[in-house]
mmCIF file of C-alpha atoms in Angstrom:
data_model
loop_
_atom_site.group_PDB
_atom_site.id
_atom_site.type_symbol
_atom_site.label_atom_id
_atom_site.label_comp_id
_atom_site.label_asym_id
_atom_site.label_seq_id
_atom_site.Cartn_x
_atom_site.Cartn_y
_atom_site.Cartn_z
ATOM 1 C CA UNK A 1330 -21.785 -51.101 47.892
ATOM 2 C CA UNK A 1331 -21.813 -54.509 46.322
ATOM 3 C CA UNK A 1332 -19.036 -56.583 47.944
ATOM 4 C CA UNK A 1333 -21.260 -59.655 48.077
ATOM 5 C CA UNK A 1334 -21.564 -59.805 51.871
ATOM 6 C CA UNK A 1335 -25.163 -59.867 53.151
ATOM 7 C CA UNK A 1336 -26.293 -56.666 54.882
ATOM 8 C CA UNK A 1337 -22.968 -55.102 53.962
ATOM 9 C CA UNK A 1338 -24.060 -53.169 50.899
ATOM 10 C CA UNK A 1339 -25.617 -50.053 52.386
ATOM 11 C CA UNK A 1340 -25.110 -47.400 55.054
ATOM 12 C CA UNK A 1341 -27.373 -44.572 56.291
ATOM 13 C CA UNK A 1342 -26.843 -41.341 54.367
ATOM 14 C CA UNK A 1343 -26.510 -39.494 57.688
ATOM 15 C CA UNK A 1344 -23.392 -41.551 58.411
ATOM 16 C CA UNK A 1345 -21.538 -40.685 55.232
ATOM 17 C CA UNK A 1346 -22.361 -37.149 54.142
ATOM 18 C CA UNK A 1347 -19.401 -35.734 56.106
ATOM 19 C CA UNK A 1348 -16.803 -38.265 54.901
ATOM 20 C CA UNK A 1349 -14.006 -36.554 52.953
ATOM 21 C CA UNK A 1350 -11.626 -39.479 52.331
ATOM 22 C CA UNK A 1351 -12.591 -42.999 51.275
ATOM 23 C CA UNK A 1352 -10.185 -45.849 50.493
ATOM 24 C CA UNK A 1353 -11.904 -49.054 49.403
ATOM 25 C CA UNK A 1354 -9.044 -50.664 47.472
ATOM 26 C CA UNK A 1355 -8.868 -54.454 47.128
ATOM 27 C CA UNK A 1356 -12.396 -55.169 48.365
ATOM 28 C CA UNK A 1357 -13.814 -57.125 45.431
ATOM 29 C CA UNK A 1358 -16.429 -54.402 44.875
ATOM 30 C CA UNK A 1359 -18.406 -54.627 41.610
ATOM 31 C CA UNK A 1360 -20.897 -51.775 42.120
ATOM 32 C CA UNK A 1361 -20.543 -48.289 43.607
ATOM 33 C CA UNK A 1362 -24.193 -47.309 43.413
ATOM 34 C CA UNK A 1363 -24.858 -44.691 46.079
ATOM 35 C CA UNK A 1364 -21.361 -43.193 46.041
ATOM 36 C CA UNK A 1365 -22.985 -39.843 45.147
ATOM 37 C CA UNK A 1366 -24.415 -39.671 48.685
ATOM 38 C CA UNK A 1367 -20.889 -39.023 49.969
ATOM 39 C CA UNK A 1368 -21.521 -35.353 49.318
ATOM 40 C CA UNK A 1369 -18.380 -34.110 51.120
ATOM 41 C CA UNK A 1370 -16.016 -36.648 49.546
ATOM 42 C CA UNK A 1371 -12.760 -35.113 48.366
ATOM 43 C CA UNK A 1372 -10.696 -38.243 47.681
ATOM 44 C CA UNK A 1373 -11.937 -41.616 46.426
ATOM 45 C CA UNK A 1374 -9.604 -44.581 45.954
ATOM 46 C CA UNK A 1375 -11.243 -47.735 44.616
ATOM 47 C CA UNK A 1376 -8.318 -49.489 42.974
ATOM 48 C CA UNK A 1377 -8.087 -53.230 42.365
ATOM 49 C CA UNK A 1378 -11.773 -54.085 42.466
ATOM 50 C CA UNK A 1379 -14.254 -55.527 39.967
ATOM 51 C CA UNK A 1380 -16.001 -52.366 38.783
ATOM 52 C CA UNK A 1381 -17.308 -52.445 35.214
ATOM 53 C CA UNK A 1382 -18.433 -48.798 35.097
ATOM 54 C CA UNK A 1383 -18.385 -45.699 37.266
ATOM 55 C CA UNK A 1384 -20.373 -42.456 37.173
ATOM 56 C CA UNK A 1385 -19.030 -39.819 39.563
ATOM 57 C CA UNK A 1386 -21.503 -37.137 40.691
ATOM 58 C CA UNK A 1387 -19.802 -35.976 43.889
ATOM 59 C CA UNK A 1388 -19.596 -32.157 43.728
ATOM 60 C CA UNK A 1389 -16.646 -31.874 46.144
ATOM 61 C CA UNK A 1390 -14.467 -34.685 44.742
ATOM 62 C CA UNK A 1391 -10.910 -33.592 43.974
ATOM 63 C CA UNK A 1392 -8.988 -36.839 43.548
ATOM 64 C CA UNK A 1393 -10.141 -40.094 41.944
ATOM 65 C CA UNK A 1394 -8.094 -43.272 41.615
ATOM 66 C CA UNK A 1395 -9.828 -46.306 40.110
ATOM 67 C CA UNK A 1396 -6.996 -48.305 38.565
ATOM 68 C CA UNK A 1397 -6.973 -52.042 37.930
ATOM 69 C CA UNK A 1398 -10.686 -52.640 37.580
ATOM 70 C CA UNK A 1399 -12.687 -53.968 34.630
ATOM 71 C CA UNK A 1400 -14.307 -50.685 33.643
ATOM 72 C CA UNK A 1401 -15.540 -50.083 30.116
ATOM 73 C CA UNK A 1402 -16.900 -46.584 30.830
ATOM 74 C CA UNK A 1403 -15.985 -43.775 33.215
ATOM 75 C CA UNK A 1404 -18.052 -40.589 33.423
ATOM 76 C CA UNK A 1405 -16.805 -37.704 35.555
ATOM 77 C CA UNK A 1406 -18.259 -35.024 33.285
ATOM 78 C CA UNK A 1407 -20.970 -34.054 35.804
ATOM 79 C CA UNK A 1408 -18.694 -33.818 38.789
ATOM 80 C CA UNK A 1409 -19.914 -30.498 40.178
ATOM 81 C CA UNK A 1410 -21.066 -27.393 38.328
ATOM 82 C CA UNK A 1411 -17.602 -26.609 36.964
ATOM 83 C CA UNK A 1412 -15.971 -29.954 37.649
ATOM 84 C CA UNK A 1413 -14.014 -29.935 40.889
ATOM 85 C CA UNK A 1414 -11.733 -32.841 39.988
ATOM 86 C CA UNK A 1415 -8.026 -32.063 39.792
ATOM 87 C CA UNK A 1416 -6.599 -35.592 39.559
ATOM 88 C CA UNK A 1417 -7.847 -38.780 37.853
ATOM 89 C CA UNK A 1418 -6.003 -42.093 37.572
ATOM 90 C CA UNK A 1419 -8.063 -44.670 35.672
ATOM 91 C CA UNK A 1420 -5.192 -46.687 34.233
ATOM 92 C CA UNK A 1421 -5.234 -50.441 33.683
ATOM 93 C CA UNK A 1422 -8.900 -50.868 32.868
ATOM 94 C CA UNK A 1423 -10.721 -51.702 29.641
ATOM 95 C CA UNK A 1424 -12.095 -48.219 29.014
ATOM 96 C CA UNK A 1425 -13.571 -47.470 25.610
ATOM 97 C CA UNK A 1426 -15.228 -44.270 26.842
ATOM 98 C CA UNK A 1427 -13.875 -41.551 29.148
ATOM 99 C CA UNK A 1428 -15.907 -38.371 29.650
ATOM 100 C CA UNK A 1429 -13.930 -35.497 31.195
ATOM 101 C CA UNK A 1430 -15.147 -32.638 29.006
ATOM 102 C CA UNK A 1431 -16.583 -30.527 31.867
ATOM 103 C CA UNK A 1432 -13.658 -30.913 34.252
ATOM 104 C CA UNK A 1433 -12.104 -27.530 33.689
ATOM 105 C CA UNK A 1434 -9.865 -27.791 36.775
ATOM 106 C CA UNK A 1435 -8.298 -31.142 35.923
ATOM 107 C CA UNK A 1436 -4.499 -31.048 36.351
ATOM 108 C CA UNK A 1437 -3.487 -34.701 36.168
ATOM 109 C CA UNK A 1438 -4.901 -37.503 34.027
ATOM 110 C CA UNK A 1439 -3.535 -41.024 33.724
ATOM 111 C CA UNK A 1440 -5.696 -43.107 31.392
ATOM 112 C CA UNK A 1441 -2.941 -45.417 30.198
ATOM 113 C CA UNK A 1442 -3.418 -49.107 29.441
ATOM 114 C CA UNK A 1443 -7.007 -48.935 28.213
ATOM 115 C CA UNK A 1444 -8.857 -49.260 24.889
ATOM 116 C CA UNK A 1445 -9.555 -45.582 24.248
ATOM 117 C CA UNK A 1446 -9.743 -44.216 20.703
ATOM 118 C CA UNK A 1447 -10.841 -40.626 21.406
ATOM 119 C CA UNK A 1448 -10.356 -38.065 24.159
ATOM 120 C CA UNK A 1449 -11.880 -34.586 24.315
ATOM 121 C CA UNK A 1450 -10.513 -31.902 26.613
ATOM 122 C CA UNK A 1451 -12.656 -29.214 28.155
ATOM 123 C CA UNK A 1452 -9.961 -27.473 30.148
ATOM 124 C CA UNK A 1453 -6.738 -25.546 29.806
ATOM 125 C CA UNK A 1454 -5.329 -26.435 33.244
ATOM 126 C CA UNK A 1455 -4.176 -29.974 32.447
ATOM 127 C CA UNK A 1456 -0.417 -30.184 32.938
ATOM 128 C CA UNK A 1457 0.252 -33.939 33.095
ATOM 129 C CA UNK A 1458 -1.277 -36.443 30.642
ATOM 130 C CA UNK A 1459 -0.405 -40.120 30.320
ATOM 131 C CA UNK A 1460 -2.501 -41.798 27.630
ATOM 132 C CA UNK A 1461 0.004 -44.468 26.606
ATOM 133 C CA UNK A 1462 -1.010 -47.994 25.632
ATOM 134 C CA UNK A 1463 -4.371 -47.153 24.081
ATOM 135 C CA UNK A 1464 -5.785 -47.168 20.543
ATOM 136 C CA UNK A 1465 -5.620 -43.466 19.661
ATOM 137 C CA UNK A 1466 -5.095 -42.595 16.004
ATOM 138 C CA UNK A 1467 -5.306 -38.829 16.560
ATOM 139 C CA UNK A 1468 -4.491 -36.707 19.603
ATOM 140 C CA UNK A 1469 -4.841 -32.928 19.871
ATOM 141 C CA UNK A 1470 -3.625 -31.286 23.093
ATOM 142 C CA UNK A 1471 -3.200 -27.817 21.596
ATOM 143 C CA UNK A 1472 -5.940 -26.446 23.863
ATOM 144 C CA UNK A 1473 -4.066 -27.591 26.985
ATOM 145 C CA UNK A 1474 -1.775 -24.599 27.296
ATOM 146 C CA UNK A 1475 -0.539 -25.585 30.769
ATOM 147 C CA UNK A 1476 0.637 -29.030 29.631
ATOM 148 C CA UNK A 1477 4.227 -29.801 30.629
ATOM 149 C CA UNK A 1478 4.195 -33.621 30.560
ATOM 150 C CA UNK A 1479 2.870 -35.903 27.797
ATOM 151 C CA UNK A 1480 3.232 -39.644 27.342
ATOM 152 C CA UNK A 1481 1.309 -40.928 24.316
ATOM 153 C CA UNK A 1482 3.550 -43.871 23.492
ATOM 154 C CA UNK A 1483 2.274 -47.254 22.327
ATOM 155 C CA UNK A 1484 -0.791 -46.106 20.396
ATOM 156 C CA UNK A 1485 -1.823 -46.102 16.718
ATOM 157 C CA UNK A 1486 -1.253 -42.370 16.251
ATOM 158 C CA UNK A 1487 -0.936 -40.887 12.795
ATOM 159 C CA UNK A 1488 -1.617 -37.317 13.968
ATOM 160 C CA UNK A 1489 -0.331 -35.528 17.085
ATOM 161 C CA UNK A 1490 -0.805 -31.806 17.717
ATOM 162 C CA UNK A 1491 1.172 -30.391 20.659
ATOM 163 C CA UNK A 1492 1.019 -26.716 19.584
ATOM 164 C CA UNK A 1493 -0.147 -25.431 22.972
ATOM 165 C CA UNK A 1494 2.161 -22.398 23.179
ATOM 166 C CA UNK A 1495 3.978 -23.972 26.125
ATOM 167 C CA UNK A 1496 6.404 -26.411 24.474
ATOM 168 C CA UNK A 1497 9.432 -24.703 26.010
ATOM 169 C CA UNK A 1498 8.336 -26.009 29.415
ATOM 170 C CA UNK A 1499 8.102 -29.636 28.246
ATOM 171 C CA UNK A 1500 11.441 -31.350 28.886
ATOM 172 C CA UNK A 1501 12.799 -34.478 27.242
ATOM 173 C CA UNK A 1502 11.999 -36.548 30.336
ATOM 174 C CA UNK A 1503 8.376 -35.438 30.111
ATOM 175 C CA UNK A 1504 7.706 -36.170 26.431
ATOM 176 C CA UNK A 1505 7.295 -39.623 24.898
ATOM 177 C CA UNK A 1506 5.638 -40.457 21.577
ATOM 178 C CA UNK A 1507 7.522 -43.677 20.801
ATOM 179 C CA UNK A 1508 6.014 -46.860 19.361
ATOM 180 C CA UNK A 1509 3.521 -45.157 17.068
ATOM 181 C CA UNK A 1510 4.289 -46.792 13.740
ATOM 182 C CA UNK A 1511 2.279 -44.322 11.617
ATOM 183 C CA UNK A 1512 3.318 -41.100 13.333
ATOM 184 C CA UNK A 1513 5.516 -39.477 10.706
ATOM 185 C CA UNK A 1514 5.031 -35.854 11.727
ATOM 186 C CA UNK A 1515 4.303 -34.088 15.031
ATOM 187 C CA UNK A 1516 2.864 -30.559 15.147
ATOM 188 C CA UNK A 1517 4.821 -28.415 17.628
ATOM 189 C CA UNK A 1518 5.373 -24.762 18.561
ATOM 190 C CA UNK A 1519 9.027 -24.627 17.528
ATOM 191 C CA UNK A 1520 10.603 -27.527 15.601
ATOM 192 C CA UNK A 1521 14.243 -26.598 16.448
ATOM 193 C CA UNK A 1522 13.404 -26.662 20.176
ATOM 194 C CA UNK A 1523 11.658 -30.018 19.910
ATOM 195 C CA UNK A 1524 14.478 -31.516 17.818
ATOM 196 C CA UNK A 1525 17.001 -30.467 20.447
ATOM 197 C CA UNK A 1526 15.004 -31.368 23.532
ATOM 198 C CA UNK A 1527 12.516 -34.149 22.757
ATOM 199 C CA UNK A 1528 14.436 -37.320 22.010
ATOM 200 C CA UNK A 1529 11.776 -39.885 22.933
ATOM 201 C CA UNK A 1530 10.294 -40.145 19.448
ATOM 202 C CA UNK A 1531 10.384 -42.827 16.780
ATOM 203 C CA UNK A 1532 13.154 -42.686 14.199
ATOM 204 C CA UNK A 1533 10.618 -41.996 11.435
ATOM 205 C CA UNK A 1534 8.917 -39.122 13.270
ATOM 206 C CA UNK A 1535 9.745 -35.466 12.628
ATOM 207 C CA UNK A 1536 8.591 -32.090 13.949
ATOM 208 C CA UNK A 1537 6.786 -29.333 12.067
ATOM 209 C CA UNK A 1538 4.718 -26.237 12.751
ATOM 210 C CA UNK A 1539 2.237 -27.497 10.141
ATOM 211 C CA UNK A 1540 2.291 -31.197 9.331
ATOM 212 C CA UNK A 1541 0.835 -32.244 5.976
ATOM 213 C CA UNK A 1542 -2.537 -33.977 6.027
ATOM 214 C CA UNK A 1543 -2.391 -37.715 6.583
ATOM 215 C CA UNK A 1544 -3.170 -39.654 3.392
ATOM 216 C CA UNK A 1545 -3.459 -43.433 3.518
ATOM 217 C CA UNK A 1546 -2.699 -45.496 0.445
ATOM 218 C CA UNK A 1547 -0.101 -47.637 -1.309
ATOM 219 C CA UNK A 1548 3.393 -46.136 -1.005
ATOM 220 C CA UNK A 1549 5.247 -48.836 -2.995
ATOM 221 C CA UNK A 1550 6.289 -47.265 -6.301
ATOM 222 C CA UNK A 1551 6.438 -50.685 -7.951
ATOM 223 C CA UNK A 1552 2.842 -51.596 -7.125
ATOM 224 C CA UNK A 1553 -0.101 -51.392 -9.535
ATOM 225 C CA UNK A 1554 -1.982 -48.989 -7.276
ATOM 226 C CA UNK A 1555 0.876 -46.781 -6.098
ATOM 227 C CA UNK A 1556 -0.488 -43.502 -4.695
ATOM 228 C CA UNK A 1557 1.966 -40.614 -5.002
ATOM 229 C CA UNK A 1558 -0.089 -38.578 -2.528
ATOM 230 C CA UNK A 1559 -0.054 -41.207 0.210
ATOM 231 C CA UNK A 1560 2.292 -40.716 3.159
ATOM 232 C CA UNK A 1561 1.161 -43.710 5.213
ATOM 233 C CA UNK A 1562 0.955 -47.172 3.715
ATOM 234 C CA UNK A 1563 -2.393 -48.837 4.378
ATOM 235 C CA UNK A 1564 -1.402 -52.320 3.250
ATOM 236 C CA UNK A 1565 -3.434 -52.116 0.040
ATOM 237 C CA UNK A 1566 -0.526 -52.406 -2.405
ATOM 238 C CA UNK A 1567 -1.149 -54.741 -5.319
ATOM 239 C CA UNK A 1568 1.759 -56.713 -6.739
ATOM 240 C CA UNK A 1569 2.773 -56.069 -10.325
ATOM 241 C CA UNK A 1570 4.049 -58.906 -12.490
ATOM 242 C CA UNK A 1571 3.309 -61.063 -15.473
ATOM 243 C CA UNK A 1572 -0.378 -61.940 -15.694
ATOM 244 C CA UNK A 1573 -0.314 -63.793 -19.044
ATOM 245 C CA UNK A 1574 -1.075 -67.461 -18.448
ATOM 246 C CA UNK A 1575 0.886 -68.428 -21.575
ATOM 247 C CA UNK A 1576 4.108 -66.790 -20.387
ATOM 248 C CA UNK A 1577 6.946 -68.737 -18.777
ATOM 249 C CA UNK A 1578 6.990 -66.414 -15.775
ATOM 250 C CA UNK A 1579 3.269 -66.068 -15.154
ATOM 251 C CA UNK A 1580 2.759 -64.766 -11.584
ATOM 252 C CA UNK A 1581 -0.397 -66.028 -9.899
ATOM 253 C CA UNK A 1582 -0.055 -63.330 -7.214
ATOM 254 C CA UNK A 1583 0.177 -60.384 -9.619
ATOM 255 C CA UNK A 1584 -2.716 -57.923 -9.996
ATOM 256 C CA UNK A 1585 -1.469 -56.002 -13.017
ATOM 257 C CA UNK A 1586 0.960 -56.636 -15.839
ATOM 258 C CA UNK A 1587 4.328 -54.919 -15.595
ATOM 259 C CA UNK A 1588 5.563 -55.897 -19.048
ATOM 260 C CA UNK A 1589 7.943 -58.546 -17.745
ATOM 261 C CA UNK A 1590 6.317 -61.580 -19.381
ATOM 262 C CA UNK A 1591 8.758 -63.989 -21.050
ATOM 263 C CA UNK A 1592 7.785 -66.297 -23.904
ATOM 264 C CA UNK A 1593 9.605 -69.183 -25.540
ATOM 265 C CA UNK A 1594 9.103 -69.538 -29.291
ATOM 266 C CA UNK A 1595 9.563 -73.045 -30.590
ATOM 267 C CA UNK A 1596 9.896 -73.486 -34.336
ATOM 268 C CA UNK A 1597 9.713 -76.843 -36.082
ATOM 269 C CA UNK A 1598 11.829 -77.393 -39.213
ATOM 270 C CA UNK A 1599 11.072 -80.101 -41.826
ATOM 271 C CA UNK A 1600 13.820 -81.898 -43.749
#
């Protein structure tokens, strides 16, 4: 299976089709071509290898752990007719794509410490999600009505919807949305419950049953292009100041005139 050792990259299918547990951690493996022939495999652990991608087609697989690799893509969407997987840990990779849409029985997902920007859920059984340290700007787990643990800290979130009808079973220890600098509002089932029980949020974040739409723009009231509708500053603010070259206080950095220009009038008298 690609560990670089001659004659050590293949086995007869007859020797593996009854294997239910396979641990190949720390083997320097870069390619798992042929893993689908382990047709009875229930647990696969391939942590700390050199995998760059992984497509899982094993119909009986229940548990997958593939942490600390170099994977850019992971596809478990065709894992059985209805997706037999119940647990996936793919943390500490370089994933930009994670396909889990058909895994309707998935209970546990840890995809933290990757480069993910989107994640689509095709199940309602997920109860534990750790997607921290990624690049998400939006996250909607409202369809995951069994969810009782969520860690989405250290992302770029500006929108988070947790209205899954099960918020009362999410405790403070199992909710973390900190270190999301643009997350001003979080959609929840019951704001008073979340205020009282979910303390792991940023100081600027609040709870609502219906957060206002996110509008990017300049939020500095003193700027030329101030946008009264914006609720997240996008860094586009243009400095106001004196733009008259003949003024004493001409500001080379100003984009628009704010009426502050100062002039010195010198009059010459003749005797």
